[in-house]
CSV table of C-alpha atoms and ligand atoms in Angstrom, one decimal:
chain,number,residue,atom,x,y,z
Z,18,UNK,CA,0.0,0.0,0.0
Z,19,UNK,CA,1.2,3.5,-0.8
Z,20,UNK,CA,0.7,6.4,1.9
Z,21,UNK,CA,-2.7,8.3,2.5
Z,22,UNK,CA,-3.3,10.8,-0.8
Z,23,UNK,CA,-3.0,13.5,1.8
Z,24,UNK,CA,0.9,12.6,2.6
Z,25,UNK,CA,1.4,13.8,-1.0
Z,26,UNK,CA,0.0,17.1,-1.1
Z,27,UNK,CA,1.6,20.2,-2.3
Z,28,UNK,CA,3.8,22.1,-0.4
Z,29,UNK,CA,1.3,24.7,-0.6
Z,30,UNK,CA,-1.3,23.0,1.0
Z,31,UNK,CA,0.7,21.7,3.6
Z,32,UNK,CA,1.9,24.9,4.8
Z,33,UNK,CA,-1.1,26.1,5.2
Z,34,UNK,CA,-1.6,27.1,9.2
Z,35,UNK,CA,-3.4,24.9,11.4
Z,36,UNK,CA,-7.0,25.4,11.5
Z,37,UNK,CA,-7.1,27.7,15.1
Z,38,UNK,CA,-11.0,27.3,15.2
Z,39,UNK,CA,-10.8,23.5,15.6
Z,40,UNK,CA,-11.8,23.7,19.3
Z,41,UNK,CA,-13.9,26.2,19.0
Z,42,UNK,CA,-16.0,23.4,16.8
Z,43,UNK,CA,-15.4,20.7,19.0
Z,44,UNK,CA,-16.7,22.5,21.7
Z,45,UNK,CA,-20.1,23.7,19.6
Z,46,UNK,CA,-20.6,20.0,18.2
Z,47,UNK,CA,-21.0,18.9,21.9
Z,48,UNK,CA,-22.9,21.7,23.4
Z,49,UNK,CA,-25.2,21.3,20.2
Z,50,UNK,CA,-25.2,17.7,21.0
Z,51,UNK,CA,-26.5,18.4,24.1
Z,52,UNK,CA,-29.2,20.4,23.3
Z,53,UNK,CA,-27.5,24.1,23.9
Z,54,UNK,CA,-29.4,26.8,22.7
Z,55,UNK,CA,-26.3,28.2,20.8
Z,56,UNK,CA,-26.1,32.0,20.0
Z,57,UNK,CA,-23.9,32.3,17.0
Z,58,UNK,CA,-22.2,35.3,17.3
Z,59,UNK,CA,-19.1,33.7,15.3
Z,60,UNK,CA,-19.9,34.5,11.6
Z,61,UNK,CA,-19.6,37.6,9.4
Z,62,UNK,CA,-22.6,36.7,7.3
Z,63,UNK,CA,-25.7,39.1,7.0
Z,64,UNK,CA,-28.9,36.9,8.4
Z,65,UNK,CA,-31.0,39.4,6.4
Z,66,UNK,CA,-32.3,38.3,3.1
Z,67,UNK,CA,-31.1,39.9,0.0
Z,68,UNK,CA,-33.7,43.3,-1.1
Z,69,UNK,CA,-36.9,41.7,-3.0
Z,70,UNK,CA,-35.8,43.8,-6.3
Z,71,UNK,CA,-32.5,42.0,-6.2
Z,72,UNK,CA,-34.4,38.7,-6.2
Z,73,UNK,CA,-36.6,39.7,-8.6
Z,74,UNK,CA,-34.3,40.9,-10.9
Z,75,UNK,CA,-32.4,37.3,-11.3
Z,76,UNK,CA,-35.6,35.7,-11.6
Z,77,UNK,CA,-36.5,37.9,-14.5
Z,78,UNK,CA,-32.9,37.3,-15.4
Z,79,UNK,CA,-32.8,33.6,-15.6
Z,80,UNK,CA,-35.0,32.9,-18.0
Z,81,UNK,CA,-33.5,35.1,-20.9
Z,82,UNK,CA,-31.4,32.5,-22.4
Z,83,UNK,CA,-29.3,34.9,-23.6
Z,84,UNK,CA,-27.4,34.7,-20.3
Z,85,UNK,CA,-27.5,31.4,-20.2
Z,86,UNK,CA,-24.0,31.1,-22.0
Z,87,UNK,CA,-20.7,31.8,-21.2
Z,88,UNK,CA,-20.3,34.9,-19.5
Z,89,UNK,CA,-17.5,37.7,-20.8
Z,90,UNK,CA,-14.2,37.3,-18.8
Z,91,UNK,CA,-14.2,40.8,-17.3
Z,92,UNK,CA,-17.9,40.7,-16.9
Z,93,UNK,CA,-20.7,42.7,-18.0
Z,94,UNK,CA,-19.8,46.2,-19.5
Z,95,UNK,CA,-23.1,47.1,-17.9
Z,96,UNK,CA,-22.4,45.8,-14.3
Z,97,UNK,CA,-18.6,47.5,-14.7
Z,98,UNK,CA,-20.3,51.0,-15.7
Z,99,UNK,CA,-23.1,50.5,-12.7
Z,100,UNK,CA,-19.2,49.7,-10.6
Z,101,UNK,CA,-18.1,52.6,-11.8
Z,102,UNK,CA,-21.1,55.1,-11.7
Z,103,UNK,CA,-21.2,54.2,-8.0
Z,104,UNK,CA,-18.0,54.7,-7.1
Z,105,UNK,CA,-18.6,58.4,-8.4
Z,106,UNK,CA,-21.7,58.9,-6.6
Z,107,UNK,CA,-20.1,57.5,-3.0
Z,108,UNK,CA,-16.8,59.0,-3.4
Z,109,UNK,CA,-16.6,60.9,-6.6
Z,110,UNK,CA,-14.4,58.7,-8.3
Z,111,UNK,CA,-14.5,58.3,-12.0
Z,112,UNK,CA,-13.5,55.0,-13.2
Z,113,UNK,CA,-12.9,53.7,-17.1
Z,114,UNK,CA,-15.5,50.6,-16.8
Z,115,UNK,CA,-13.6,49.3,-20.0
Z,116,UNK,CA,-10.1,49.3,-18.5
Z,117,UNK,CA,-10.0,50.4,-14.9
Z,118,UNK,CA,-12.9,47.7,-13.5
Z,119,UNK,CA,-13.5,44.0,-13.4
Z,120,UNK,CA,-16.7,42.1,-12.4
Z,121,UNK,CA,-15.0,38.9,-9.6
Z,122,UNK,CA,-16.8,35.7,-8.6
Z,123,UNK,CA,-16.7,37.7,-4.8
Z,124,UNK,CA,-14.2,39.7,-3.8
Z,125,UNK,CA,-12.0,36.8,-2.0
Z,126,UNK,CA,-11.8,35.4,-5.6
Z,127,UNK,CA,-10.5,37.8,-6.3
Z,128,UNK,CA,-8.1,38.8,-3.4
Z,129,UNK,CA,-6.8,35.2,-3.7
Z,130,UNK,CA,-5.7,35.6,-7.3
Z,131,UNK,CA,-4.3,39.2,-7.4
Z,132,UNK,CA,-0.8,37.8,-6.1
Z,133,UNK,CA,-0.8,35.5,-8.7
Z,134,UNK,CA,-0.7,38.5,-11.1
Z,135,UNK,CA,2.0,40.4,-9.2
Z,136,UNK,CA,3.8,38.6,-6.9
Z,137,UNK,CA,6.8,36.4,-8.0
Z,138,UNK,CA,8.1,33.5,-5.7
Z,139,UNK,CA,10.2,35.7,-2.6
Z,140,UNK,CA,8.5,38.8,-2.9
Z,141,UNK,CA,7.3,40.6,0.2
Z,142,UNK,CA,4.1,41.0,0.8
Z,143,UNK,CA,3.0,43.3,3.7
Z,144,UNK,CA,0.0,41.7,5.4
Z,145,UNK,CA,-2.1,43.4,8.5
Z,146,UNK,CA,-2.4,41.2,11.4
Z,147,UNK,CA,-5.0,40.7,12.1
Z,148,UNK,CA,-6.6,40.4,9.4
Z,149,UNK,CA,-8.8,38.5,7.1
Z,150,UNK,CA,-7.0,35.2,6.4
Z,151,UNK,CA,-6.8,35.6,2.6
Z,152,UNK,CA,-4.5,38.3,2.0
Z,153,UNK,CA,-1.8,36.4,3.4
Z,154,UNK,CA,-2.6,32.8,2.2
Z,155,UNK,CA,-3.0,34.0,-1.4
Z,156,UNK,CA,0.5,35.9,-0.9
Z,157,UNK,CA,1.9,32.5,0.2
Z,158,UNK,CA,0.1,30.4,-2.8
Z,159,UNK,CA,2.2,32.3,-5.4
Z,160,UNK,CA,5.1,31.7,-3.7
Z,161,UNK,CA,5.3,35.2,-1.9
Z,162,UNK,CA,7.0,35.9,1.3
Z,163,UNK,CA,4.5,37.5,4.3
Z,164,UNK,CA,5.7,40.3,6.7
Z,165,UNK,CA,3.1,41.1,8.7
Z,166,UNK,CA,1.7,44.8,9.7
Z,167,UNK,CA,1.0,44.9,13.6
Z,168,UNK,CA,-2.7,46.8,14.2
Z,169,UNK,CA,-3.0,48.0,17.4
Z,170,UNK,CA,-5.5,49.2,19.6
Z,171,UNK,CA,-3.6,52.5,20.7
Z,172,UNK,CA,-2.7,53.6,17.2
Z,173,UNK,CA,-6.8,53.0,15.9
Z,174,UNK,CA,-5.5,50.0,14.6
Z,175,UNK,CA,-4.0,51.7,11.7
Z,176,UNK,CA,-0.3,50.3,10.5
Z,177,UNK,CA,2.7,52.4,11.6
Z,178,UNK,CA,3.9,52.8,7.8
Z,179,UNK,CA,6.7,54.7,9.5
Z,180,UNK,CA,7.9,51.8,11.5
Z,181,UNK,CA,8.0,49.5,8.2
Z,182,UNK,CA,11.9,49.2,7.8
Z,183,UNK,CA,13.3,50.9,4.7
Z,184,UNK,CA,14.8,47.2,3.9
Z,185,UNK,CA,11.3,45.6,4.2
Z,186,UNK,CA,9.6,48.6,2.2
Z,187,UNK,CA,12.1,48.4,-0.2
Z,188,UNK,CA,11.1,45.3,-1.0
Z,189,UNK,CA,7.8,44.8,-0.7
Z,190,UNK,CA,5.6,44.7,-4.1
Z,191,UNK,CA,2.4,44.8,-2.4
Z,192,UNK,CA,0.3,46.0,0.9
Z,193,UNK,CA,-2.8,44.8,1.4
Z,194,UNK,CA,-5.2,47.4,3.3
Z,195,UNK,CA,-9.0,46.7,4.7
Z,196,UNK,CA,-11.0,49.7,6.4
Z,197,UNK,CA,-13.6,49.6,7.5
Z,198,UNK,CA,-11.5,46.3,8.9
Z,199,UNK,CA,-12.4,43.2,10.0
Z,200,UNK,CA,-11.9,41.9,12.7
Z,201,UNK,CA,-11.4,45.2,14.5
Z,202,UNK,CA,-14.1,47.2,12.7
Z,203,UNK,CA,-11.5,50.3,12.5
Z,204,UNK,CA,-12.0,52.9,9.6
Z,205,UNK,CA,-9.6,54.9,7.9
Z,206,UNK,CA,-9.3,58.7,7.6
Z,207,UNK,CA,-8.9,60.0,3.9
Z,208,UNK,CA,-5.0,61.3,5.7
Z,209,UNK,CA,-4.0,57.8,6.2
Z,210,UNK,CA,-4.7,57.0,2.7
Z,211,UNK,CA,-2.7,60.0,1.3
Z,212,UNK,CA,0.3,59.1,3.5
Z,213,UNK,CA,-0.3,55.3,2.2
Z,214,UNK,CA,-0.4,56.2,-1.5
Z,215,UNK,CA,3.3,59.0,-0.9
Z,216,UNK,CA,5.0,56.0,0.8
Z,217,UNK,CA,3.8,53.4,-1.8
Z,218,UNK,CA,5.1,55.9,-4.6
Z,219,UNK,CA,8.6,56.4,-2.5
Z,220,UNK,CA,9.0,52.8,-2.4
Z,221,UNK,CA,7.1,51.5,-5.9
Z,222,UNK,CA,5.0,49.5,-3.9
Z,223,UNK,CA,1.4,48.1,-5.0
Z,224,UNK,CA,-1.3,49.3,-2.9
Z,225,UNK,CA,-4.1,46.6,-2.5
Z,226,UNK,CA,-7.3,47.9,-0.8
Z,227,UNK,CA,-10.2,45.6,0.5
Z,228,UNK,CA,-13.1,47.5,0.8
Z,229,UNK,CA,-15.4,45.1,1.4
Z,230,UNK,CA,-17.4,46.6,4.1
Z,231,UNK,CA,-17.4,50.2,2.3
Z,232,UNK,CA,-21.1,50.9,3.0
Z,233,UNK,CA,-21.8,49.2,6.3
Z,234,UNK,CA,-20.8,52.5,8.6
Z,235,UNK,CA,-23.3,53.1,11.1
Z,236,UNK,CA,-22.7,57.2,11.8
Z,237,UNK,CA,-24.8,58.1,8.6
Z,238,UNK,CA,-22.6,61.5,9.0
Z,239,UNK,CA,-19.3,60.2,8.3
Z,240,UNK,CA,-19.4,57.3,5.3
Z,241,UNK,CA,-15.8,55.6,5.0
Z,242,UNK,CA,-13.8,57.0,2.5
Z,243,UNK,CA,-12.1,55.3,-0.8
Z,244,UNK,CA,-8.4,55.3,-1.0
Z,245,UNK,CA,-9.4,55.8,-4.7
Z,246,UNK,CA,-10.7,59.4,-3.9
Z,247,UNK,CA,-7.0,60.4,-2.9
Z,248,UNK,CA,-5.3,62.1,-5.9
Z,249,UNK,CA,-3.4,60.4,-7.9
Z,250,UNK,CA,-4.4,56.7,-6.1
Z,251,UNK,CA,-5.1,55.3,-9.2
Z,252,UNK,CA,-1.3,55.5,-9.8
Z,253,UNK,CA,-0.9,52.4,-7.4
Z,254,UNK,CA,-3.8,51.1,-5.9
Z,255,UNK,CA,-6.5,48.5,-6.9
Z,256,UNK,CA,-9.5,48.4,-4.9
Z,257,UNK,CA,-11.5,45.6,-4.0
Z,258,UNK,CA,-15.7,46.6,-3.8
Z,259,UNK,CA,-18.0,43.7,-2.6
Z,260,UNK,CA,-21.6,43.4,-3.3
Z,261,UNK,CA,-22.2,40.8,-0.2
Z,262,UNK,CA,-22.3,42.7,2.7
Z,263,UNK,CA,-23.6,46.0,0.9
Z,264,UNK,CA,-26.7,44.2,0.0
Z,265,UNK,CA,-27.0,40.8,2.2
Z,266,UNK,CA,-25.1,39.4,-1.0
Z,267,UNK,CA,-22.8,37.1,0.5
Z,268,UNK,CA,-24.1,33.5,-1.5
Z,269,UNK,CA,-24.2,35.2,-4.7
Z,270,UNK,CA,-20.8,35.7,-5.1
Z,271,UNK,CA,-20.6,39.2,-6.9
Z,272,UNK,CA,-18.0,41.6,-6.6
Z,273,UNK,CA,-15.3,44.2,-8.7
Z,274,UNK,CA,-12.1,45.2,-8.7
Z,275,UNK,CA,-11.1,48.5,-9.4
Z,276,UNK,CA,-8.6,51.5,-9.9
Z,277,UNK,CA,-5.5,51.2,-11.6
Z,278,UNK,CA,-6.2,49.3,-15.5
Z,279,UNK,CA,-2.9,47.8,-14.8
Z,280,UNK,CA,-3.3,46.1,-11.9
Z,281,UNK,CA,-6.8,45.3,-12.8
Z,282,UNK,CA,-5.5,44.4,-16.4
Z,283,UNK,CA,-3.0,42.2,-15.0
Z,284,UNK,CA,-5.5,40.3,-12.3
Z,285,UNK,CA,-7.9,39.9,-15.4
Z,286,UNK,CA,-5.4,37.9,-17.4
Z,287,UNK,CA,-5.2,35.8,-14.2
Z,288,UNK,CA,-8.6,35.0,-14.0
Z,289,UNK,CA,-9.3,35.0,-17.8
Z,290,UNK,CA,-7.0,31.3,-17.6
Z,291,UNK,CA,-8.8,30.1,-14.1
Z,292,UNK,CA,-12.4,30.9,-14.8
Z,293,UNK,CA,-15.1,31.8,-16.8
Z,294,UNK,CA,-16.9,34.7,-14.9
Z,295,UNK,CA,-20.2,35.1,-13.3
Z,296,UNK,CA,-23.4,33.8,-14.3
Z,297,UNK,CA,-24.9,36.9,-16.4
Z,298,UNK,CA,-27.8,36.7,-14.5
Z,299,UNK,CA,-26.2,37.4,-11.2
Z,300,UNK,CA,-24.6,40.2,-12.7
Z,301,UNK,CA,-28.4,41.7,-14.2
Z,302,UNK,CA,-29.2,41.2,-10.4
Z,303,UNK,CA,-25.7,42.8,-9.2
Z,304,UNK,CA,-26.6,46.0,-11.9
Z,305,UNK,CA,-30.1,46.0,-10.3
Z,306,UNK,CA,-28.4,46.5,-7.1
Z,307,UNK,CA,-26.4,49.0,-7.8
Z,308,UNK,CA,-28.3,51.1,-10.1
Z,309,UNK,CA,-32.0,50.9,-7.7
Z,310,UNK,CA,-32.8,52.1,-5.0
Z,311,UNK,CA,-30.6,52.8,-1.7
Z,312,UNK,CA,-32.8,52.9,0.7
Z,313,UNK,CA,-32.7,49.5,1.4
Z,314,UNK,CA,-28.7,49.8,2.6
Z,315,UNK,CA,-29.6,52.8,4.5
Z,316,UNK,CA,-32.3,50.7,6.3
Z,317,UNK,CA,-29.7,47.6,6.8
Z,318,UNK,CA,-27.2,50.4,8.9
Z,319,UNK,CA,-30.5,51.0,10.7
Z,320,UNK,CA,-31.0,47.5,11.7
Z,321,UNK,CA,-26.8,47.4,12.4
Z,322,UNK,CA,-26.3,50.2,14.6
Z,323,UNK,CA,-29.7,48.9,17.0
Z,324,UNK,CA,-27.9,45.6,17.2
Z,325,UNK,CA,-24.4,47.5,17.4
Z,326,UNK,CA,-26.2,49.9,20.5
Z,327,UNK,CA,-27.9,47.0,22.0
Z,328,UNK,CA,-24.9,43.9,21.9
Z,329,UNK,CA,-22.5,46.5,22.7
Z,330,UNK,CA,-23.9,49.1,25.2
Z,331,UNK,CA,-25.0,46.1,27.0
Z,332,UNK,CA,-20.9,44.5,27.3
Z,333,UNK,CA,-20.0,47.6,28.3
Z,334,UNK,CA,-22.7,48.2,30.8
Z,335,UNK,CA,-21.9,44.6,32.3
Z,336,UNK,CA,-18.3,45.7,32.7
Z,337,UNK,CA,-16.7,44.6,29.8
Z,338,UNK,CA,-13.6,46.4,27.7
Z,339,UNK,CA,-15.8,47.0,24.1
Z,340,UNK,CA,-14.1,48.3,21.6
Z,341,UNK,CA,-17.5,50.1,19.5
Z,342,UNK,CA,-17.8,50.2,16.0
Z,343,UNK,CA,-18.4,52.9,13.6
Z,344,UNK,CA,-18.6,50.4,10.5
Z,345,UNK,CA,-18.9,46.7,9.8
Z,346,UNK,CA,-21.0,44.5,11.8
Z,347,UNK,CA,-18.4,43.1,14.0
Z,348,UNK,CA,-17.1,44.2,17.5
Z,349,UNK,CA,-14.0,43.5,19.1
Z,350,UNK,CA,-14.0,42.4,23.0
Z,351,UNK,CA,-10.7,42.6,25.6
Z,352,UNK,CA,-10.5,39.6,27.3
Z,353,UNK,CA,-11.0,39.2,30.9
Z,354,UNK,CA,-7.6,39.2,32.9
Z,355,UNK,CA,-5.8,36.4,32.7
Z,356,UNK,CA,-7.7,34.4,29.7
Z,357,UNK,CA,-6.6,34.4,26.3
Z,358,UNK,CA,-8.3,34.7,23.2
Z,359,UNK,CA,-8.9,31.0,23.1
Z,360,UNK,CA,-9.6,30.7,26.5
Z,361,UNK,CA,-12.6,33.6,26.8
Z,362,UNK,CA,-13.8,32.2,23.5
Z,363,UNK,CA,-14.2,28.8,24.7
Z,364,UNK,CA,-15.9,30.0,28.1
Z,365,UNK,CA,-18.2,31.7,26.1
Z,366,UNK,CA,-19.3,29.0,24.6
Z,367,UNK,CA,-19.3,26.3,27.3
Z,368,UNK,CA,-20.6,28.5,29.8
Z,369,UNK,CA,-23.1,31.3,28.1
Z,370,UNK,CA,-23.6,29.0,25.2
Z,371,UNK,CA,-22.0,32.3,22.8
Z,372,UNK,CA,-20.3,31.4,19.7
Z,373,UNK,CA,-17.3,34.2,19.1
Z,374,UNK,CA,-14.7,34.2,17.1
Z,375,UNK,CA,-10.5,34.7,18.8
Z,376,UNK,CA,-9.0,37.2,17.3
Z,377,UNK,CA,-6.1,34.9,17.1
Z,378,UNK,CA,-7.5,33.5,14.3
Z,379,UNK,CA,-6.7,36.5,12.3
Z,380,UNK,CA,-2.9,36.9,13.3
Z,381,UNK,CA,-0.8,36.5,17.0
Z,382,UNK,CA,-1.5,40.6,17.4
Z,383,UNK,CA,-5.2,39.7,17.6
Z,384,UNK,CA,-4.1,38.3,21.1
Z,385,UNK,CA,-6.1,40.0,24.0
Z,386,UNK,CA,-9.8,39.7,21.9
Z,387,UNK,CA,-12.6,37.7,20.9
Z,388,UNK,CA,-14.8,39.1,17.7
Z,389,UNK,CA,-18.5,39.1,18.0
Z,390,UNK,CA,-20.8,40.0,15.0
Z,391,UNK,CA,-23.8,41.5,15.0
Z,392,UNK,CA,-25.4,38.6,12.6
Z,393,UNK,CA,-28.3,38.3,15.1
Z,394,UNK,CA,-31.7,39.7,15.8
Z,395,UNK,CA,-32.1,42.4,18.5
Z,396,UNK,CA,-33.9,40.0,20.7
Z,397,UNK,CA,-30.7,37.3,20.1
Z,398,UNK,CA,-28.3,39.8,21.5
Z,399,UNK,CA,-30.1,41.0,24.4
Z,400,UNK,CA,-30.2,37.3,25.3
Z,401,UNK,CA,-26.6,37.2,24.8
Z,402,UNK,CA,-25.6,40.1,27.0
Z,403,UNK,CA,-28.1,39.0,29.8
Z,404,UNK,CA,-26.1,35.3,29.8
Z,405,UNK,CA,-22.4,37.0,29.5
Z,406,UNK,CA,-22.8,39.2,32.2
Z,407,UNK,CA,-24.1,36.4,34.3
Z,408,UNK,CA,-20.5,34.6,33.6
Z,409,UNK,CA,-18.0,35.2,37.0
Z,410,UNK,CA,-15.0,36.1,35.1
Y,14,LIG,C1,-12.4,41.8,5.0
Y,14,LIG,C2,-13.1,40.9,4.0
Y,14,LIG,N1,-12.8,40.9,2.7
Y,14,LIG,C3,-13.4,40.2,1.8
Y,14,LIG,C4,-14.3,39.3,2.2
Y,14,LIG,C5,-14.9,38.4,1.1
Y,14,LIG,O1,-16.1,38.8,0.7
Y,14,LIG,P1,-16.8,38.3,-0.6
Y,14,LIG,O2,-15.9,37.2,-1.2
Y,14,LIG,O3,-18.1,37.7,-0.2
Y,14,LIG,O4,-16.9,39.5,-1.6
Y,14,LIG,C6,-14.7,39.2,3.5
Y,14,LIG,C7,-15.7,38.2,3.9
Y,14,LIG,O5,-16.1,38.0,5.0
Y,14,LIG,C8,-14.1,40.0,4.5
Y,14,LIG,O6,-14.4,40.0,5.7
């Protein structure tokens, strides 16, 4: 007998990191096997269906049989202008749809695949930790080398781009960027983006911006900004603009990169030999979205910032170290003394029956916090804050 198929996987799949949210299964298999009444406070997906329009429009959509063919590599020129037009109306960007945007199969497709456009086996890649898992994993996938960009509390969790050594800046190709962030639900002033883009152009880096969560801010007097609306951004930055959490998206798998046609040129040419694009119907729903009406996003920050009021006010009234949101629908709690991440996330669970998410699992610095979304009715997270304050800590 030969050894297990698994023995002979690639190096790339090998190195992958071990999976840090094993327990945190184990220990919600059994408390579900037990009958728990689990909260799960663990996942970033929107329990709100997508707007009826949306639905209504891929309906209508899947029955032309026009679109029942292969779809165009870049997608849609349609869905790329509707990209485009609403990146002028929210930030007052104006994008080329032809060359400067590109319809992706969700915008961790496409995340996963930009390296393989610009990243050569032992570049550096600068990666914030924590962070969402798939800037780094991509980097390593094409062979890139990851130097990670502590965020911390004290600084807004914002990198120090100051303290990047001129060694490690000097040879980095790319920086990957997320605000409004997950896990730690900062946002980013329009000055940290121009200092971003100056030091990118001092040291000829690629500036890669996920802006997934670019419409879920909750002060509806201060939306995030674009690091495309800094002048001259489009010089060395792609961003990365998700339909999934803008609209309650997230199985439809419909998203666009944008900014410089280089960068978007070059992650096209990727994709145009590893897939075949997005159903064209999903894209007629995508255009609906962005082209209809808005008032169902303004009502979804609505629902976000009750849920943000009620989960969080109510840590922080029970005593608990809450860092509040402004965007995204996630929150970031300190641990108690003595407890890690791990160890408050798995009391949580055994104890108030509270699935959360370490921070850990986004990078060491996330050490010190567990993540909890606001992916829950109202009534869900009152429930949630009556049983964690109960919890002798
Ligand atoms: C920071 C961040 N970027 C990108 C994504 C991927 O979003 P999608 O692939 O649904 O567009 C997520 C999903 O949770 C995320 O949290």
């Amino acid at each position: 007998m030969t050894s297990p198929m698994s023995s002979r996987a690639a190096e790339r799949l090998r190195s992958l990191p071990p999976y840090l949210f094993a327990r945190i299964d184990e220990l919600k298999r059994e408390a579900l096997s037990k009958g728990a009444d689990l909260i799960d406070l663990g996942i970033g997906d929107p329990d709100v269906p997508t707007p009826p329009h949306i639905v209504a429009e891929l309906q209508r959509a899947a029955t032309d049989a026009h679109h029942h063919r292969y779809p165009s590599y870049q997608g849609m020129i349609e869905l790329r202008a509707a990209g485009a037009a609403h990146y002028e109306r929210r930030w007052g960007v104006k994008l080329d749809p032809a060359r400067e945007v590109l319809v992706l199969i969700g915008s961790k497709e496409g995340i996963s695949h930009f390296p393989f456009a610009f990243v050569d086996p032992g570049d550096v890649v600068l990666v914030p930790d924590p962070a969402y898992p798939v800037y780094a994993i991509g980097a390593r996938f094409a062979g890139g080398r990851v130097a990670p960009l502590p965020l911390r509390r004290e600084r807004g969790f914002l990198p120090d781009l100051a303290a990047i050594p001129s060694d490690v800046a000097a040879a980095a190709k790319v920086i990957w960027v997320n605000y409004p962030n997950n896990p730690t639900a900062a946002t980013a002033p329009l000055s940290f983006y121009a200092d971003l883009v100056a030091w990118a152009r001092e040291y000829d880096v690629i500036v890669a911006s996920d802006n997934a969560y670019a419409d879920i801010y909750l002060d509806e007097s201060d939306p995030p900004p674009s690091i495309l609306s800094v002048p001259g951004a489009t010089d060395v930055a792609i961003e990365f603009y998700s339909l999934s959490k803008t609209y309650n998206m997230t199985g439809w798998r419909t998203a666009f990169a944008c900014g410089n046609p280089d960068l978007v040129g070059g992650l096209g040419r990727v994709k145009t030999n590893v897939d075949s694009g997005v159903f064209e119907a999903v894209q007629r729903a995508a255009i609906a979205a962005l082209t209809g009406d808005q008032a169902c996003v303004a009502e979804m920050r609505r629902v976000y910032r009750e849920r943000r009021d009620v989960l969080c006010g109510g840590l922080a009234a029970a005593g608990f170290d809450v860092v509040t949101p402004t965007a995204t629908f996630y929150t970031l709690v300190a641990t108690p003394p003595g407890h890690s991440s791990i160890e408050f996330a798995g009391r949580l669970l055994s104890e108030a029956h509270i699935v959360s998410t370490p921070a850990t699992g986004f990078g060491a610095h996330g050490e010190g916090f567990v993540r909890l979304t606001f992916c829950a009715p109202v009534e869900r997270l009152a429930e949630a804050v009556r049983r964690v304050a109960k919890l002798s800590l």
